Amino acid sequence: MTSALRRAAIAGLPLLSLGVVGVLLHALGRLPPEQPGVAPLVQARLEAAGAENPVTAVLMNFRAMDTLLEVSVLLAAAVAVFLLRPLGGSSPTATEPISLGPRLTPMLQWYVRRLLTAAVLVAICLVWAGGHEPGGAFQAGALLGGAAALALLSGMRPPRTGTPLRLTMVFGPAAFTLAGLVAAIAGRGFLAYPQGWAKGLIPGLEVALAISIAAALAELVVGVPPRRRP
Amino acid sequence: MTPGLLYAGAGIVLYAAGVVGLFLRPNLLRKIIAANVAGSGVFLFLVGGNAPAGAPPDPVPQAMVLTGIVITVAVIAYALSLLRRIIDESGRDTLAEDAGEP
């Protein structure tokens, strides 16, 4: 690209973008008002879905395939980060603490230890709440992942990225897939739970997913280790 | 004008700002942040655009955004790891063809 053309593109892009914003905002004002969407449908079938919270019912039952693919994407991202590890020149595992400041201040240790305990308790509470009010595997997994980031930043050593962590990351998606396959063998199709199973299955799957999401997020927080200085 | 539409409009503006940043900033960290801003705009639009006043919100967009947020975190974390490797290998935080830009 010539530099004049390039400069024109750089100048034109914000203008083009402003135009697109104008068109979209105009379209937003002309949306047909008050579409009920699928909320009434979900409400009507909540009884059979095995969860009283409509969002959980959608995630774990009505659109379970989306959720399965979504945790697969998370797993794929964690595996991709494994693959980015430099060969040879790096530390074999991410064994260096990734905290920036001084590691051992008494205040930090006192505070983080209690905060981590609280985070685990709140995460358990969130998984449990998912069945009947806002909460569930994703919120709990994200909270645990955040707790892992906090622990890493306050000087805890990153987990060894060996077999136990990898199995933990795979556990949730594997359990979910297995549940789908069992449902398929029982005759109603992949992830279409037979009548009356959902109530028992969904909490168990949520726990498994929360654990795996937390492990994958922790691995993503660790990222790639720094190259070992020669 | 319901509050939902206000959020959806803010989502459109955020999306456009993110796209402009993605194209105009040569620095890769800024590009990643811009992509994140654009993604947040999409989520805001999805949730805000499906929040009828007075009725229970549509759970399907909510579930989609919930999973979308986790995917965004995963993709951004991967992008940051990639950026770190690029800096390790090349010593630069821009792509080669953008090296001369401010």
mmCIF file of C-alpha atoms in Angstrom:
data_model
loop_
_atom_site.group_PDB
_atom_site.id
_atom_site.type_symbol
_atom_site.label_atom_id
_atom_site.label_comp_id
_atom_site.label_asym_id
_atom_site.label_seq_id
_atom_site.Cartn_x
_atom_site.Cartn_y
_atom_site.Cartn_z
ATOM 1 C CA MET A 1 0.000 0.000 0.000
ATOM 2 C CA THR A 2 1.386 3.403 -0.906
ATOM 3 C CA SER A 3 1.819 5.754 1.973
ATOM 4 C CA ALA A 4 -0.652 8.307 0.579
ATOM 5 C CA LEU A 5 -3.335 5.647 0.272
ATOM 6 C CA ARG A 6 -2.453 4.442 3.726
ATOM 7 C CA ARG A 7 -2.789 7.913 5.181
ATOM 8 C CA ALA A 8 -6.152 8.338 3.468
ATOM 9 C CA ALA A 9 -7.353 5.037 4.923
ATOM 10 C CA ILE A 10 -6.219 6.053 8.405
ATOM 11 C CA ALA A 11 -8.029 9.378 8.097
ATOM 12 C CA GLY A 12 -11.130 7.801 6.568
ATOM 13 C CA LEU A 13 -11.655 4.948 9.010
ATOM 14 C CA PRO A 14 -12.883 7.049 11.964
ATOM 15 C CA LEU A 15 -15.295 8.885 9.637
ATOM 16 C CA LEU A 16 -16.570 5.612 8.176
ATOM 17 C CA SER A 17 -16.922 4.247 11.670
ATOM 18 C CA LEU A 18 -18.899 7.303 12.804
ATOM 19 C CA GLY A 19 -21.199 6.782 9.838
ATOM 20 C CA VAL A 20 -21.757 3.149 10.794
ATOM 21 C CA VAL A 21 -22.535 4.206 14.373
ATOM 22 C CA GLY A 22 -25.095 6.678 13.046
ATOM 23 C CA VAL A 23 -26.794 4.064 10.879
ATOM 24 C CA LEU A 24 -26.862 1.476 13.688
ATOM 25 C CA LEU A 25 -28.222 3.968 16.246
ATOM 26 C CA HIS A 26 -30.896 4.992 13.751
ATOM 27 C CA ALA A 27 -31.803 1.332 13.230
ATOM 28 C CA LEU A 28 -31.891 0.804 17.002
ATOM 29 C CA GLY A 29 -34.553 3.515 17.307
ATOM 30 C CA ARG A 30 -36.703 1.707 14.748
ATOM 31 C CA LEU A 31 -36.570 -1.764 16.283
ATOM 32 C CA PRO A 32 -40.024 -3.323 16.691
ATOM 33 C CA PRO A 33 -40.831 -2.651 20.348
ATOM 34 C CA GLU A 34 -41.281 -5.231 23.091
ATOM 35 C CA GLN A 35 -40.510 -8.520 21.416
ATOM 36 C CA PRO A 36 -41.233 -11.204 23.985
ATOM 37 C CA GLY A 37 -38.496 -13.406 22.477
ATOM 38 C CA VAL A 38 -38.346 -16.940 23.791
ATOM 39 C CA ALA A 39 -38.805 -15.996 27.460
ATOM 40 C CA PRO A 40 -42.427 -17.297 27.591
ATOM 41 C CA LEU A 41 -41.386 -20.575 25.921
ATOM 42 C CA VAL A 42 -38.596 -21.083 28.455
ATOM 43 C CA GLN A 43 -40.918 -20.214 31.337
ATOM 44 C CA ALA A 44 -43.514 -22.699 30.118
ATOM 45 C CA ARG A 45 -41.037 -25.591 29.998
ATOM 46 C CA LEU A 46 -39.005 -24.702 33.080
ATOM 47 C CA GLU A 47 -40.656 -27.539 34.990
ATOM 48 C CA ALA A 48 -39.125 -30.179 32.693
ATOM 49 C CA ALA A 49 -35.736 -28.472 32.390
ATOM 50 C CA GLY A 50 -34.430 -29.446 35.824
ATOM 51 C CA ALA A 51 -33.508 -25.914 36.890
ATOM 52 C CA GLU A 52 -35.714 -23.157 38.228
ATOM 53 C CA ASN A 53 -33.416 -20.404 36.964
ATOM 54 C CA PRO A 54 -34.235 -19.783 33.275
ATOM 55 C CA VAL A 55 -30.645 -18.883 32.364
ATOM 56 C CA THR A 56 -29.341 -22.126 33.883
ATOM 57 C CA ALA A 57 -32.109 -24.055 32.111
ATOM 58 C CA VAL A 58 -31.037 -22.537 28.781
ATOM 59 C CA LEU A 59 -27.333 -23.134 29.433
ATOM 60 C CA MET A 60 -27.489 -26.671 30.736
ATOM 61 C CA ASN A 61 -30.515 -28.071 28.952
ATOM 62 C CA PHE A 62 -32.171 -26.184 26.078
ATOM 63 C CA ARG A 63 -28.910 -25.070 24.500
ATOM 64 C CA ALA A 64 -26.553 -27.517 26.148
ATOM 65 C CA MET A 65 -24.698 -28.044 22.865
ATOM 66 C CA ASP A 66 -23.643 -24.363 22.856
ATOM 67 C CA THR A 67 -22.363 -24.702 26.395
ATOM 68 C CA LEU A 68 -20.432 -27.858 25.569
ATOM 69 C CA LEU A 69 -18.774 -26.164 22.595
ATOM 70 C CA GLU A 70 -18.052 -23.118 24.710
ATOM 71 C CA VAL A 71 -16.176 -25.088 27.389
ATOM 72 C CA SER A 72 -14.389 -26.835 24.522
ATOM 73 C CA VAL A 73 -13.213 -23.441 23.251
ATOM 74 C CA LEU A 74 -11.929 -22.650 26.729
ATOM 75 C CA LEU A 75 -10.089 -25.976 26.817
ATOM 76 C CA ALA A 76 -8.697 -25.359 23.328
ATOM 77 C CA ALA A 77 -7.378 -21.937 24.400
ATOM 78 C CA ALA A 78 -5.657 -23.493 27.414
ATOM 79 C CA VAL A 79 -4.093 -26.191 25.203
ATOM 80 C CA ALA A 80 -3.008 -23.508 22.728
ATOM 81 C CA VAL A 81 -1.245 -21.659 25.541
ATOM 82 C CA PHE A 82 0.577 -24.925 26.374
ATOM 83 C CA LEU A 83 1.675 -25.066 22.754
ATOM 84 C CA LEU A 84 3.094 -21.537 22.906
ATOM 85 C CA ARG A 85 5.675 -22.542 25.499
ATOM 86 C CA PRO A 86 9.097 -21.928 24.037
ATOM 87 C CA LEU A 87 11.151 -25.050 23.453
ATOM 88 C CA GLY A 88 14.507 -25.482 25.080
ATOM 89 C CA GLY A 89 15.245 -21.951 26.133
ATOM 90 C CA SER A 90 12.493 -21.603 28.719
ATOM 91 C CA SER A 91 12.025 -22.803 32.220
ATOM 92 C CA PRO A 92 10.449 -26.304 32.007
ATOM 93 C CA THR A 93 7.355 -25.313 33.916
ATOM 94 C CA ALA A 94 6.164 -21.898 34.913
ATOM 95 C CA THR A 95 7.932 -22.099 38.236
ATOM 96 C CA GLU A 96 8.722 -18.437 38.639
ATOM 97 C CA PRO A 97 6.282 -16.452 40.743
ATOM 98 C CA ILE A 98 4.653 -13.877 38.529
ATOM 99 C CA SER A 99 4.111 -11.298 41.255
ATOM 100 C CA LEU A 100 5.625 -7.886 40.699
ATOM 101 C CA GLY A 101 6.038 -6.456 44.168
ATOM 102 C CA PRO A 102 7.569 -7.799 47.360
ATOM 103 C CA ARG A 103 6.168 -11.227 48.010
ATOM 104 C CA LEU A 104 6.109 -11.587 51.740
ATOM 105 C CA THR A 105 4.427 -8.709 53.435
ATOM 106 C CA PRO A 106 2.489 -9.873 56.511
ATOM 107 C CA MET A 107 -0.555 -7.832 55.532
ATOM 108 C CA LEU A 108 -0.728 -9.402 52.071
ATOM 109 C CA GLN A 109 -0.378 -12.941 53.419
ATOM 110 C CA TRP A 110 -2.984 -12.422 56.113
ATOM 111 C CA TYR A 111 -5.424 -10.806 53.724
ATOM 112 C CA VAL A 112 -5.014 -13.062 50.678
ATOM 113 C CA ARG A 113 -5.328 -16.266 52.703
ATOM 114 C CA ARG A 114 -8.680 -15.161 54.100
ATOM 115 C CA LEU A 115 -9.854 -13.773 50.781
ATOM 116 C CA LEU A 116 -9.067 -17.053 49.022
ATOM 117 C CA THR A 117 -11.034 -19.012 51.620
ATOM 118 C CA ALA A 118 -13.957 -16.658 51.120
ATOM 119 C CA ALA A 119 -13.681 -16.997 47.330
ATOM 120 C CA VAL A 120 -13.898 -20.789 47.513
ATOM 121 C CA LEU A 121 -16.938 -20.596 49.815
ATOM 122 C CA VAL A 122 -18.668 -18.055 47.561
ATOM 123 C CA ALA A 123 -17.918 -20.226 44.514
ATOM 124 C CA ILE A 124 -19.544 -23.273 46.154
ATOM 125 C CA CYS A 125 -22.511 -21.077 47.032
ATOM 126 C CA LEU A 126 -22.737 -19.813 43.436
ATOM 127 C CA VAL A 127 -22.778 -23.328 41.962
ATOM 128 C CA TRP A 128 -25.488 -24.321 44.386
ATOM 129 C CA ALA A 129 -27.508 -21.173 43.704
ATOM 130 C CA GLY A 130 -27.370 -21.782 39.940
ATOM 131 C CA GLY A 131 -30.340 -24.141 40.064
ATOM 132 C CA HIS A 132 -32.848 -21.608 41.297
ATOM 133 C CA GLU A 133 -31.406 -18.075 41.108
ATOM 134 C CA PRO A 134 -28.608 -16.220 39.287
ATOM 135 C CA GLY A 135 -25.387 -18.185 39.607
ATOM 136 C CA GLY A 136 -23.961 -21.361 38.175
ATOM 137 C CA ALA A 137 -20.867 -23.014 36.793
ATOM 138 C CA PHE A 138 -19.556 -20.064 34.771
ATOM 139 C CA GLN A 139 -19.814 -17.532 37.548
ATOM 140 C CA ALA A 140 -18.251 -19.925 40.047
ATOM 141 C CA GLY A 141 -15.506 -20.920 37.609
ATOM 142 C CA ALA A 142 -14.729 -17.288 36.825
ATOM 143 C CA LEU A 143 -14.565 -16.473 40.531
ATOM 144 C CA LEU A 144 -12.193 -19.369 41.205
ATOM 145 C CA GLY A 145 -10.083 -18.341 38.206
ATOM 146 C CA GLY A 146 -9.902 -14.816 39.615
ATOM 147 C CA ALA A 147 -8.913 -16.244 42.985
ATOM 148 C CA ALA A 148 -6.125 -18.177 41.255
ATOM 149 C CA ALA A 149 -4.934 -14.953 39.589
ATOM 150 C CA LEU A 150 -4.902 -13.242 42.980
ATOM 151 C CA ALA A 151 -2.937 -16.095 44.529
ATOM 152 C CA LEU A 152 -0.397 -16.016 41.692
ATOM 153 C CA LEU A 153 0.018 -12.248 41.842
ATOM 154 C CA SER A 154 0.566 -12.365 45.595
ATOM 155 C CA GLY A 155 3.522 -14.693 45.194
ATOM 156 C CA MET A 156 2.162 -18.225 45.218
ATOM 157 C CA ARG A 157 3.933 -20.533 42.835
ATOM 158 C CA PRO A 158 1.962 -21.378 39.696
ATOM 159 C CA PRO A 159 0.597 -24.927 39.569
ATOM 160 C CA ARG A 160 2.768 -27.492 37.877
ATOM 161 C CA THR A 161 1.299 -27.893 34.421
ATOM 162 C CA GLY A 162 1.511 -31.670 34.584
ATOM 163 C CA THR A 163 -1.038 -34.416 34.255
ATOM 164 C CA PRO A 164 -3.212 -33.519 37.303
ATOM 165 C CA LEU A 165 -3.925 -29.987 36.045
ATOM 166 C CA ARG A 166 -4.594 -31.267 32.530
ATOM 167 C CA LEU A 167 -6.987 -33.934 33.793
ATOM 168 C CA THR A 168 -8.794 -31.314 35.880
ATOM 169 C CA MET A 169 -9.191 -29.143 32.787
ATOM 170 C CA VAL A 170 -10.620 -32.022 30.748
ATOM 171 C CA PHE A 171 -12.853 -33.391 33.517
ATOM 172 C CA GLY A 172 -15.812 -31.023 33.025
ATOM 173 C CA PRO A 173 -16.092 -31.187 29.217
ATOM 174 C CA ALA A 174 -15.583 -34.980 29.388
ATOM 175 C CA ALA A 175 -18.351 -35.420 31.969
ATOM 176 C CA PHE A 176 -20.641 -33.203 29.903
ATOM 177 C CA THR A 177 -19.924 -35.164 26.714
ATOM 178 C CA LEU A 178 -20.447 -38.443 28.560
ATOM 179 C CA ALA A 179 -23.830 -37.247 29.855
ATOM 180 C CA GLY A 180 -24.749 -36.306 26.294
ATOM 181 C CA LEU A 181 -23.697 -39.706 24.967
ATOM 182 C CA VAL A 182 -25.610 -41.550 27.694
ATOM 183 C CA ALA A 183 -28.678 -39.508 26.782
ATOM 184 C CA ALA A 184 -28.128 -40.397 23.131
ATOM 185 C CA ILE A 185 -27.884 -44.116 23.971
ATOM 186 C CA ALA A 186 -30.995 -43.861 26.140
ATOM 187 C CA GLY A 187 -32.709 -42.879 22.935
ATOM 188 C CA ARG A 188 -33.478 -39.175 22.898
ATOM 189 C CA GLY A 189 -30.482 -37.779 21.051
ATOM 190 C CA PHE A 190 -27.208 -36.154 22.041
ATOM 191 C CA LEU A 191 -27.585 -34.006 25.191
ATOM 192 C CA ALA A 192 -31.381 -34.495 25.197
ATOM 193 C CA TYR A 193 -31.757 -35.847 28.717
ATOM 194 C CA PRO A 194 -34.525 -38.410 29.259
ATOM 195 C CA GLN A 195 -37.547 -37.316 31.266
ATOM 196 C CA GLY A 196 -36.720 -36.731 34.914
ATOM 197 C CA TRP A 197 -32.940 -37.022 34.617
ATOM 198 C CA ALA A 198 -32.187 -33.334 34.291
ATOM 199 C CA LYS A 199 -32.889 -32.472 37.922
ATOM 200 C CA GLY A 200 -30.200 -34.846 39.133
ATOM 201 C CA LEU A 201 -27.736 -34.412 36.291
ATOM 202 C CA ILE A 202 -27.514 -30.639 36.045
ATOM 203 C CA PRO A 203 -26.073 -29.870 39.528
ATOM 204 C CA GLY A 204 -23.425 -32.576 39.083
ATOM 205 C CA LEU A 205 -22.464 -31.294 35.651
ATOM 206 C CA GLU A 206 -22.315 -27.745 36.980
ATOM 207 C CA VAL A 207 -19.848 -28.740 39.689
ATOM 208 C CA ALA A 208 -17.672 -30.570 37.148
ATOM 209 C CA LEU A 209 -17.773 -27.637 34.726
ATOM 210 C CA ALA A 210 -16.987 -25.066 37.429
ATOM 211 C CA ILE A 211 -13.874 -27.021 38.485
ATOM 212 C CA SER A 212 -12.661 -27.374 34.894
ATOM 213 C CA ILE A 213 -13.384 -23.740 34.001
ATOM 214 C CA ALA A 214 -11.433 -22.622 37.067
ATOM 215 C CA ALA A 215 -8.468 -24.831 36.141
ATOM 216 C CA ALA A 216 -8.431 -23.626 32.531
ATOM 217 C CA LEU A 217 -8.660 -19.982 33.585
ATOM 218 C CA ALA A 218 -5.819 -20.477 36.077
ATOM 219 C CA GLU A 219 -3.685 -21.974 33.305
ATOM 220 C CA LEU A 220 -4.569 -19.021 31.065
ATOM 221 C CA VAL A 221 -3.543 -16.586 33.790
ATOM 222 C CA VAL A 222 -0.153 -18.287 34.103
ATOM 223 C CA GLY A 223 0.271 -17.987 30.341
ATOM 224 C CA VAL A 224 3.649 -18.663 28.805
ATOM 225 C CA PRO A 225 6.688 -18.565 31.072
ATOM 226 C CA PRO A 226 9.298 -15.916 30.388
ATOM 227 C CA ARG A 227 12.246 -16.985 28.313
ATOM 228 C CA ARG A 228 15.121 -18.016 30.549
ATOM 229 C CA ARG A 229 17.783 -15.346 30.465
ATOM 230 C CA PRO A 230 20.985 -16.692 28.978
ATOM 231 C CA MET B 1 -36.396 5.164 25.124
ATOM 232 C CA THR B 2 -36.012 2.331 27.599
ATOM 233 C CA PRO B 3 -32.822 1.858 29.654
ATOM 234 C CA GLY B 4 -32.206 -1.294 27.597
ATOM 235 C CA LEU B 5 -31.983 0.724 24.382
ATOM 236 C CA LEU B 6 -29.617 3.177 26.058
ATOM 237 C CA TYR B 7 -27.295 0.261 26.898
ATOM 238 C CA ALA B 8 -27.624 -1.115 23.375
ATOM 239 C CA GLY B 9 -26.680 2.294 21.950
ATOM 240 C CA ALA B 10 -23.671 2.497 24.248
ATOM 241 C CA GLY B 11 -22.739 -0.984 23.004
ATOM 242 C CA ILE B 12 -22.783 0.234 19.385
ATOM 243 C CA VAL B 13 -20.514 3.184 20.237
ATOM 244 C CA LEU B 14 -18.093 0.915 22.170
ATOM 245 C CA TYR B 15 -18.014 -1.544 19.288
ATOM 246 C CA ALA B 16 -17.141 1.182 16.771
ATOM 247 C CA ALA B 17 -14.471 2.644 19.063
ATOM 248 C CA GLY B 18 -12.954 -0.815 19.486
ATOM 249 C CA VAL B 19 -12.868 -1.483 15.733
ATOM 250 C CA VAL B 20 -11.202 1.884 15.050
ATOM 251 C CA GLY B 21 -8.594 1.137 17.714
ATOM 252 C CA LEU B 22 -8.031 -2.335 16.316
ATOM 253 C CA PHE B 23 -7.162 -0.928 12.894
ATOM 254 C CA LEU B 24 -5.392 2.307 13.756
ATOM 255 C CA ARG B 25 -3.121 1.361 16.656
ATOM 256 C CA PRO B 26 0.083 -0.339 15.598
ATOM 257 C CA ASN B 27 0.916 -1.452 19.144
ATOM 258 C CA LEU B 28 -0.272 -5.039 19.580
ATOM 259 C CA LEU B 29 -1.257 -4.657 23.241
ATOM 260 C CA ARG B 30 -3.491 -1.763 22.230
ATOM 261 C CA LYS B 31 -4.967 -3.897 19.468
ATOM 262 C CA ILE B 32 -5.821 -6.628 21.981
ATOM 263 C CA ILE B 33 -7.444 -4.121 24.328
ATOM 264 C CA ALA B 34 -9.368 -2.608 21.404
ATOM 265 C CA ALA B 35 -10.669 -6.055 20.411
ATOM 266 C CA ASN B 36 -11.790 -6.553 23.998
ATOM 267 C CA VAL B 37 -13.607 -3.188 24.014
ATOM 268 C CA ALA B 38 -15.355 -4.066 20.728
ATOM 269 C CA GLY B 39 -16.410 -7.444 22.171
ATOM 270 C CA SER B 40 -17.798 -5.806 25.306
ATOM 271 C CA GLY B 41 -19.812 -3.513 23.052
ATOM 272 C CA VAL B 42 -21.366 -6.534 21.333
ATOM 273 C CA PHE B 43 -22.310 -8.061 24.694
ATOM 274 C CA LEU B 44 -23.825 -4.782 25.878
ATOM 275 C CA PHE B 45 -25.854 -4.590 22.670
ATOM 276 C CA LEU B 46 -27.062 -8.197 22.957
ATOM 277 C CA VAL B 47 -28.160 -7.891 26.580
ATOM 278 C CA GLY B 48 -29.452 -4.312 26.363
ATOM 279 C CA GLY B 49 -31.322 -4.885 23.123
ATOM 280 C CA ASN B 50 -33.212 -7.821 24.624
ATOM 281 C CA ALA B 51 -34.359 -6.281 27.896
ATOM 282 C CA PRO B 52 -38.034 -5.341 27.507
ATOM 283 C CA ALA B 53 -39.190 -2.933 30.200
ATOM 284 C CA GLY B 54 -41.370 -4.615 32.796
ATOM 285 C CA ALA B 55 -41.124 -8.157 31.408
ATOM 286 C CA PRO B 56 -38.635 -10.855 32.446
ATOM 287 C CA PRO B 57 -35.530 -10.610 30.241
ATOM 288 C CA ASP B 58 -34.994 -13.129 27.458
ATOM 289 C CA PRO B 59 -32.746 -15.852 28.942
ATOM 290 C CA VAL B 60 -31.212 -16.966 25.629
ATOM 291 C CA PRO B 61 -29.173 -13.790 24.941
ATOM 292 C CA GLN B 62 -28.182 -13.765 28.615
ATOM 293 C CA ALA B 63 -26.861 -17.330 28.364
ATOM 294 C CA MET B 64 -25.079 -16.494 25.101
ATOM 295 C CA VAL B 65 -23.390 -13.450 26.628
ATOM 296 C CA LEU B 66 -22.436 -15.418 29.728
ATOM 297 C CA THR B 67 -20.635 -18.033 27.644
ATOM 298 C CA GLY B 68 -19.311 -15.305 25.343
ATOM 299 C CA ILE B 69 -17.620 -13.511 28.237
ATOM 300 C CA VAL B 70 -15.757 -16.682 29.225
ATOM 301 C CA ILE B 71 -14.695 -17.227 25.595
ATOM 302 C CA THR B 72 -13.494 -13.618 25.389
ATOM 303 C CA VAL B 73 -11.363 -14.092 28.492
ATOM 304 C CA ALA B 74 -9.878 -17.254 26.971
ATOM 305 C CA VAL B 75 -9.147 -15.627 23.607
ATOM 306 C CA ILE B 76 -7.656 -12.490 25.172
ATOM 307 C CA ALA B 77 -5.456 -14.600 27.453
ATOM 308 C CA TYR B 78 -4.249 -16.565 24.438
ATOM 309 C CA ALA B 79 -3.600 -13.327 22.520
ATOM 310 C CA LEU B 80 -1.569 -11.966 25.430
ATOM 311 C CA SER B 81 0.517 -15.168 25.570
ATOM 312 C CA LEU B 82 1.076 -14.864 21.830
ATOM 313 C CA LEU B 83 2.128 -11.221 22.251
ATOM 314 C CA ARG B 84 4.610 -12.244 24.919
ATOM 315 C CA ARG B 85 6.167 -14.770 22.559
ATOM 316 C CA ILE B 86 6.295 -12.182 19.768
ATOM 317 C CA ILE B 87 8.127 -9.762 22.063
ATOM 318 C CA ASP B 88 10.462 -12.556 23.234
ATOM 319 C CA GLU B 89 11.296 -13.590 19.693
ATOM 320 C CA SER B 90 11.435 -10.270 17.852
ATOM 321 C CA GLY B 91 11.969 -7.668 20.574
ATOM 322 C CA ARG B 92 9.123 -5.582 19.152
ATOM 323 C CA ASP B 93 5.511 -5.115 20.179
ATOM 324 C CA THR B 94 4.283 -4.232 16.686
ATOM 325 C CA LEU B 95 3.937 -6.236 13.516
ATOM 326 C CA ALA B 96 6.697 -5.828 10.933
ATOM 327 C CA GLU B 97 4.701 -3.763 8.437
ATOM 328 C CA ASP B 98 3.548 -1.358 11.165
ATOM 329 C CA ALA B 99 7.030 -0.809 12.550
ATOM 330 C CA GLY B 100 7.459 2.692 11.104
ATOM 331 C CA GLU B 101 4.098 4.029 12.322
ATOM 332 C CA PRO B 102 3.849 6.211 15.411
#
